[in-house]
Coordinates of C-alpha atoms in Angstrom, one line a residue:
M1 CA 0.0 0.0 0.0
T2 CA 1.3 3.5 -0.9
G3 CA -0.1 6.6 0.6
I4 CA -2.3 7.2 3.6
K5 CA -6.1 7.4 3.6
T6 CA -8.0 9.8 5.8
T7 CA -11.6 9.7 7.1
G8 CA -12.0 13.4 7.6
E9 CA -15.0 15.2 6.3
K10 CA -15.1 18.5 4.4
K11 CA -15.3 21.6 6.5
L12 CA -16.9 24.9 5.6
M13 CA -15.7 28.0 7.3
L14 CA -17.1 31.6 6.8
F15 CA -14.9 34.6 7.4
S16 CA -15.7 38.3 7.2
G17 CA -13.8 41.5 6.9
R18 CA -14.8 44.7 8.7
A19 CA -16.5 46.4 5.8
H20 CA -20.0 44.9 6.1
P21 CA -20.1 42.3 8.9
E22 CA -23.9 42.5 9.2
L23 CA -24.4 40.8 5.8
A24 CA -21.9 38.1 6.8
E25 CA -23.8 37.4 10.0
E26 CA -27.0 37.0 7.9
V27 CA -25.3 34.6 5.6
A28 CA -23.9 32.6 8.5
E29 CA -27.4 32.4 10.1
Q30 CA -28.8 31.1 6.8
L31 CA -26.1 28.4 6.7
G32 CA -26.5 27.5 10.4
I33 CA -22.9 28.3 11.3
G34 CA -21.0 31.2 12.9
V35 CA -18.6 33.6 11.4
V36 CA -15.0 32.7 12.4
P37 CA -13.7 35.1 15.1
T38 CA -11.1 37.4 13.6
K39 CA -8.7 39.8 15.2
A40 CA -8.2 42.8 12.9
F41 CA -7.0 46.3 13.6
D42 CA -5.1 49.2 12.0
F43 CA -1.7 50.3 12.9
A44 CA -1.0 54.0 13.5
N45 CA 0.2 54.5 9.9
G46 CA -2.9 52.8 8.4
E47 CA -1.4 49.3 7.9
I48 CA -3.9 46.5 8.5
Y49 CA -3.3 43.5 10.8
V50 CA -5.4 40.3 10.6
R51 CA -5.3 37.0 12.5
F52 CA -8.0 34.3 12.5
Q53 CA -8.8 32.9 15.9
E54 CA -9.5 29.3 14.6
S55 CA -7.4 26.9 12.5
A56 CA -8.4 26.9 8.8
R57 CA -6.1 24.0 7.8
G58 CA -7.8 21.7 5.3
A59 CA -11.1 23.8 5.3
D60 CA -13.1 25.2 2.4
C61 CA -12.9 28.8 3.3
F62 CA -15.4 31.5 2.2
L63 CA -14.2 35.0 2.8
M64 CA -16.8 37.8 2.6
Q65 CA -15.9 41.4 2.1
S66 CA -18.0 44.0 0.2
H67 CA -15.9 46.8 -1.3
T68 CA -17.5 49.7 0.5
A69 CA -16.1 53.1 1.5
P70 CA -13.2 53.5 2.2
I71 CA -13.0 51.2 -0.8
N72 CA -9.3 50.9 -1.1
K73 CA -9.0 49.9 2.6
S74 CA -11.7 47.3 2.2
I75 CA -10.0 45.8 -0.8
M76 CA -6.6 45.7 0.9
E77 CA -8.0 44.1 4.0
Q78 CA -9.6 41.4 1.8
L79 CA -6.3 40.7 0.1
I80 CA -4.5 40.4 3.4
M81 CA -7.1 38.0 4.7
V82 CA -6.8 35.9 1.6
D83 CA -3.0 35.7 2.1
A84 CA -3.5 34.8 5.7
L85 CA -5.8 31.9 4.7
K86 CA -3.4 30.7 2.0
R87 CA -0.6 30.6 4.6
A88 CA -2.9 28.9 7.1
S89 CA -3.1 25.9 4.7
A90 CA -6.8 26.4 3.7
R91 CA -8.0 23.7 1.3
S92 CA -9.7 26.2 -0.9
I93 CA -10.4 29.9 -0.7
T94 CA -13.6 31.5 -2.2
V95 CA -13.8 35.2 -2.0
I96 CA -17.4 36.5 -1.7
V97 CA -17.5 40.1 -3.0
P98 CA -21.1 41.3 -2.9
F99 CA -20.0 44.6 -4.4
Y100 CA -16.9 44.3 -6.7
G101 CA -14.8 47.4 -6.5
Y102 CA -13.6 49.2 -9.7
A103 CA -16.1 47.3 -11.8
R104 CA -17.0 50.4 -13.8
Q105 CA -13.4 50.5 -15.1
D106 CA -13.8 47.4 -17.2
K107 CA -12.5 48.7 -20.6
K108 CA -10.5 51.6 -22.1
H109 CA -12.6 54.4 -23.3
R110 CA -9.7 56.5 -24.3
G111 CA -5.9 56.1 -24.4
R112 CA -3.7 55.9 -21.3
E113 CA -6.5 54.6 -19.1
P114 CA -6.2 51.5 -16.9
I115 CA -8.6 48.5 -16.9
S116 CA -8.9 48.5 -13.1
A117 CA -11.5 45.7 -13.0
R118 CA -8.9 43.4 -14.5
L119 CA -6.3 44.5 -12.0
M120 CA -8.8 43.7 -9.2
A121 CA -9.1 40.1 -10.5
D122 CA -5.3 39.8 -10.8
L123 CA -4.8 41.0 -7.2
L124 CA -7.3 38.5 -5.8
Q125 CA -5.8 35.6 -7.7
T126 CA -2.2 36.6 -6.8
A127 CA -3.2 36.8 -3.1
G128 CA -4.5 33.2 -3.3
A129 CA -8.2 33.2 -4.2
D130 CA -9.3 30.1 -6.0
R131 CA -12.8 31.3 -6.8
I132 CA -14.9 34.5 -6.8
L133 CA -18.6 34.7 -5.8
T134 CA -20.1 38.1 -6.6
V135 CA -23.4 39.8 -7.2
D136 CA -24.5 41.8 -10.3
L137 CA -21.2 42.8 -11.9
H138 CA -21.4 46.1 -13.8
T139 CA -20.7 44.1 -17.0
D140 CA -20.6 40.4 -17.6
Q141 CA -17.2 40.5 -19.3
I142 CA -15.5 41.0 -15.9
Q143 CA -16.0 37.3 -15.2
G144 CA -13.4 36.6 -17.9
F145 CA -10.8 38.7 -16.0
F146 CA -10.4 36.0 -13.4
D147 CA -8.7 32.7 -14.5
G148 CA -10.6 30.6 -11.9
P149 CA -14.3 29.9 -11.5
V150 CA -16.6 33.0 -11.0
D151 CA -20.1 32.5 -9.7
H152 CA -22.2 35.5 -10.8
L153 CA -25.3 35.9 -8.7
F154 CA -28.3 38.1 -9.6
A155 CA -30.6 40.2 -7.5
L156 CA -33.2 40.4 -10.2
P157 CA -35.5 37.6 -8.8
V158 CA -35.7 39.2 -5.3
L159 CA -36.1 42.8 -6.6
A160 CA -38.6 41.9 -9.4
D161 CA -40.7 39.8 -7.1
Y162 CA -40.8 42.5 -4.5
V163 CA -42.0 45.1 -7.1
G164 CA -44.4 42.7 -8.7
A165 CA -46.1 41.9 -5.5
R166 CA -46.7 45.6 -4.5
M167 CA -47.6 47.1 -7.9
D168 CA -50.5 46.8 -10.3
R169 CA -48.7 44.9 -13.1
D170 CA -51.1 46.1 -15.7
K171 CA -49.8 49.7 -15.2
L172 CA -46.1 48.8 -14.9
T173 CA -43.5 49.8 -17.5
V174 CA -39.9 48.7 -17.0
V175 CA -37.4 51.4 -17.9
S176 CA -33.7 51.2 -18.6
P177 CA -31.8 54.4 -17.5
D178 CA -29.4 54.0 -20.4
A179 CA -28.6 51.8 -23.4
G180 CA -26.2 49.7 -21.3
R181 CA -28.9 48.4 -19.0
V182 CA -31.3 47.4 -21.8
R183 CA -30.5 43.7 -21.5
V184 CA -31.2 43.6 -17.8
A185 CA -34.3 45.7 -18.2
D186 CA -35.5 43.2 -20.8
R187 CA -35.2 40.4 -18.3
W188 CA -37.2 42.4 -15.9
A189 CA -39.9 43.0 -18.5
D190 CA -40.1 39.3 -19.2
R191 CA -40.4 38.4 -15.6
L192 CA -43.1 41.0 -14.8
G193 CA -44.9 40.8 -18.2
A194 CA -44.5 44.5 -18.6
P195 CA -43.5 46.7 -21.6
L196 CA -40.0 48.2 -21.9
A197 CA -38.9 51.8 -22.3
I198 CA -35.4 53.4 -22.5
V199 CA -34.1 56.8 -21.3
H200 CA -31.5 58.0 -23.8
K201 CA -28.7 59.9 -22.1
R202 CA -25.3 61.4 -22.9
R203 CA -22.5 61.8 -20.4
D204 CA -20.0 64.6 -20.4
P205 CA -16.7 62.8 -21.1
E206 CA -14.7 65.5 -19.4
V207 CA -16.8 65.7 -16.2
A208 CA -17.4 62.7 -13.9
N209 CA -20.9 62.0 -12.9
R210 CA -22.5 64.6 -15.2
V211 CA -25.3 63.4 -17.3
T212 CA -27.7 65.1 -19.7
V213 CA -30.9 63.2 -20.4
H214 CA -32.2 63.7 -23.9
E215 CA -35.4 61.7 -24.5
V216 CA -37.6 58.8 -23.4
V217 CA -38.0 56.0 -26.0
G218 CA -41.3 54.2 -25.3
D219 CA -44.7 55.0 -23.9
V220 CA -44.6 56.0 -20.2
E221 CA -47.6 58.4 -20.0
G222 CA -49.9 57.4 -17.2
R223 CA -47.7 54.4 -16.3
V224 CA -45.9 53.4 -13.1
C225 CA -42.3 53.2 -14.2
V226 CA -39.7 50.9 -12.7
L227 CA -36.2 52.2 -13.3
V228 CA -33.7 49.3 -13.0
D229 CA -30.0 49.7 -12.6
D230 CA -27.0 47.8 -11.1
M231 CA -25.8 50.6 -8.8
I232 CA -26.6 54.1 -7.7
D233 CA -23.5 56.1 -6.8
T234 CA -24.2 59.9 -6.6
G235 CA -27.8 59.5 -7.8
G236 CA -27.3 61.9 -10.7
T237 CA -28.1 59.5 -13.5
I238 CA -31.1 57.9 -11.9
C239 CA -32.7 61.1 -10.6
A240 CA -32.3 62.8 -14.0
A241 CA -33.9 59.7 -15.7
A242 CA -36.8 59.9 -13.2
D243 CA -37.3 63.6 -14.0
A244 CA -37.4 62.7 -17.7
L245 CA -40.1 60.1 -17.1
F246 CA -42.3 62.5 -15.0
A247 CA -41.8 65.1 -17.8
N248 CA -43.2 62.6 -20.2
G249 CA -46.3 61.9 -18.2
A250 CA -45.3 59.0 -15.9
E251 CA -47.8 58.6 -13.0
D252 CA -45.2 57.3 -10.6
V253 CA -41.5 56.2 -10.6
V254 CA -39.9 53.4 -8.5
V255 CA -36.2 52.9 -8.6
T256 CA -34.5 49.6 -8.0
A257 CA -30.7 48.9 -7.9
T258 CA -28.7 46.1 -6.5
H259 CA -25.9 48.2 -5.1
G260 CA -26.6 51.4 -3.2
V261 CA -23.2 53.0 -3.2
L262 CA -24.8 56.4 -2.3
S263 CA -21.8 58.6 -2.1
G264 CA -21.4 62.4 -2.2
P265 CA -24.6 64.3 -3.0
A266 CA -26.7 61.1 -3.2
A267 CA -28.4 61.7 0.1
D268 CA -29.8 65.1 -0.9
R269 CA -30.7 63.9 -4.4
L270 CA -32.7 60.9 -3.1
K271 CA -34.5 63.0 -0.4
N272 CA -35.5 65.7 -2.9
S273 CA -36.4 63.3 -5.7
K274 CA -40.1 62.8 -6.7
V275 CA -39.4 59.1 -6.9
S276 CA -41.8 57.3 -4.5
E277 CA -39.5 54.5 -3.5
F278 CA -35.9 53.4 -3.9
V279 CA -35.3 49.7 -3.5
F280 CA -31.8 48.3 -2.9
M281 CA -30.1 45.1 -1.9
N282 CA -27.9 45.0 1.2
T283 CA -24.8 44.2 -0.7
L284 CA -23.5 47.5 0.8
P285 CA -24.3 49.1 4.1
T286 CA -26.8 51.9 3.8
P287 CA -25.5 55.3 5.2
S288 CA -27.2 56.4 8.4
E289 CA -28.3 59.6 6.8
L290 CA -30.3 57.7 4.3
Q291 CA -32.6 55.8 6.7
L292 CA -35.6 57.3 4.9
D293 CA -39.2 56.0 4.5
K294 CA -38.8 56.0 0.7
I295 CA -35.7 53.7 0.9
T296 CA -36.3 49.9 1.1
V297 CA -33.4 47.5 1.6
L298 CA -33.9 43.8 0.8
S299 CA -31.5 41.0 1.8
M300 CA -29.2 39.2 -0.5
A301 CA -28.1 36.8 2.3
P302 CA -30.5 33.9 1.4
T303 CA -29.2 33.8 -2.2
I304 CA -25.6 34.1 -1.2
A305 CA -26.0 31.4 1.4
R306 CA -27.6 29.0 -1.1
A307 CA -24.7 29.7 -3.6
V308 CA -22.1 29.0 -0.8
R309 CA -23.8 25.7 0.0
E310 CA -23.9 24.7 -3.7
V311 CA -20.2 25.5 -4.1
F312 CA -19.3 23.6 -0.9
E313 CA -21.4 20.6 -1.9
D314 CA -20.1 20.6 -5.5
G315 CA -23.6 21.5 -6.7
S316 CA -24.8 23.9 -9.4
V317 CA -24.9 27.6 -8.7
T318 CA -26.4 28.2 -12.1
S319 CA -29.5 26.1 -11.1
L320 CA -30.4 28.9 -8.7
F321 CA -31.2 31.1 -11.7
D322 CA -32.4 28.6 -14.3
E323 CA -35.7 30.5 -14.7
Q324 CA -33.8 33.5 -16.2
A325 CA -32.4 31.4 -19.1

């Protein structure tokens, strides 16, 4: 006989960074486990120290960190945690990134620009990640930046079912805030059995976050419009799109987005908008100043937990979203 046989069973361990521990706790509760205790702190000069309080040797490790503000610190902390798990002899390391930082920089628009979304994938892989599990990437092509498996989860079923249960579907029109979101909006329209409209816009290439809305393509007069997007950052694009819909006779506007980045002037824009409700997933923590009646936050934890279980048990993550095919 050559070699040694072991009778040990596979072990799943869930780790969390400090960016959004509430979501990790929800996922752990769905899985029926606890988040591994971790000692983490910053040195006086800003360097990050991390040490896990339990052995990860031979375990299938899932490390959750949403890239929230301060985003570069969140990313660096996750990279350090991945490195710690690799050096702790983890059997496999899956990074769970509910919000993937730098996803908007996925291609070169002009010369001498970086493709930072690719750099993010390279950093995670170099640190030791075997797999990425993420939610609603800004563009699907980012999956190809990582050489290992990428499990791309979608918030559409949760968001669409929430909207469909609360609205009169006969009056609904799904609206894409720009040409880039048309494919996603089309899936929404199919799921809700609603017509589709598009807000045509043009960005100022020299000024970040400045958008000029031109026209609405489609019939929105007297309709309840559901604006669908992957993220809302400063709120300029989505609020301008909502204004264009109201100007074209929309009865009401509801905004849905997976990631509520909500930076800079977003708080004031959302408060002052005529939009009746903003619906986000909890992939990012909601700023305290935006605890408004018109903001609803739904949980992504059940979907993430199901995906984690499928990965751990060598099942099919794709089967969770077969109805979208």
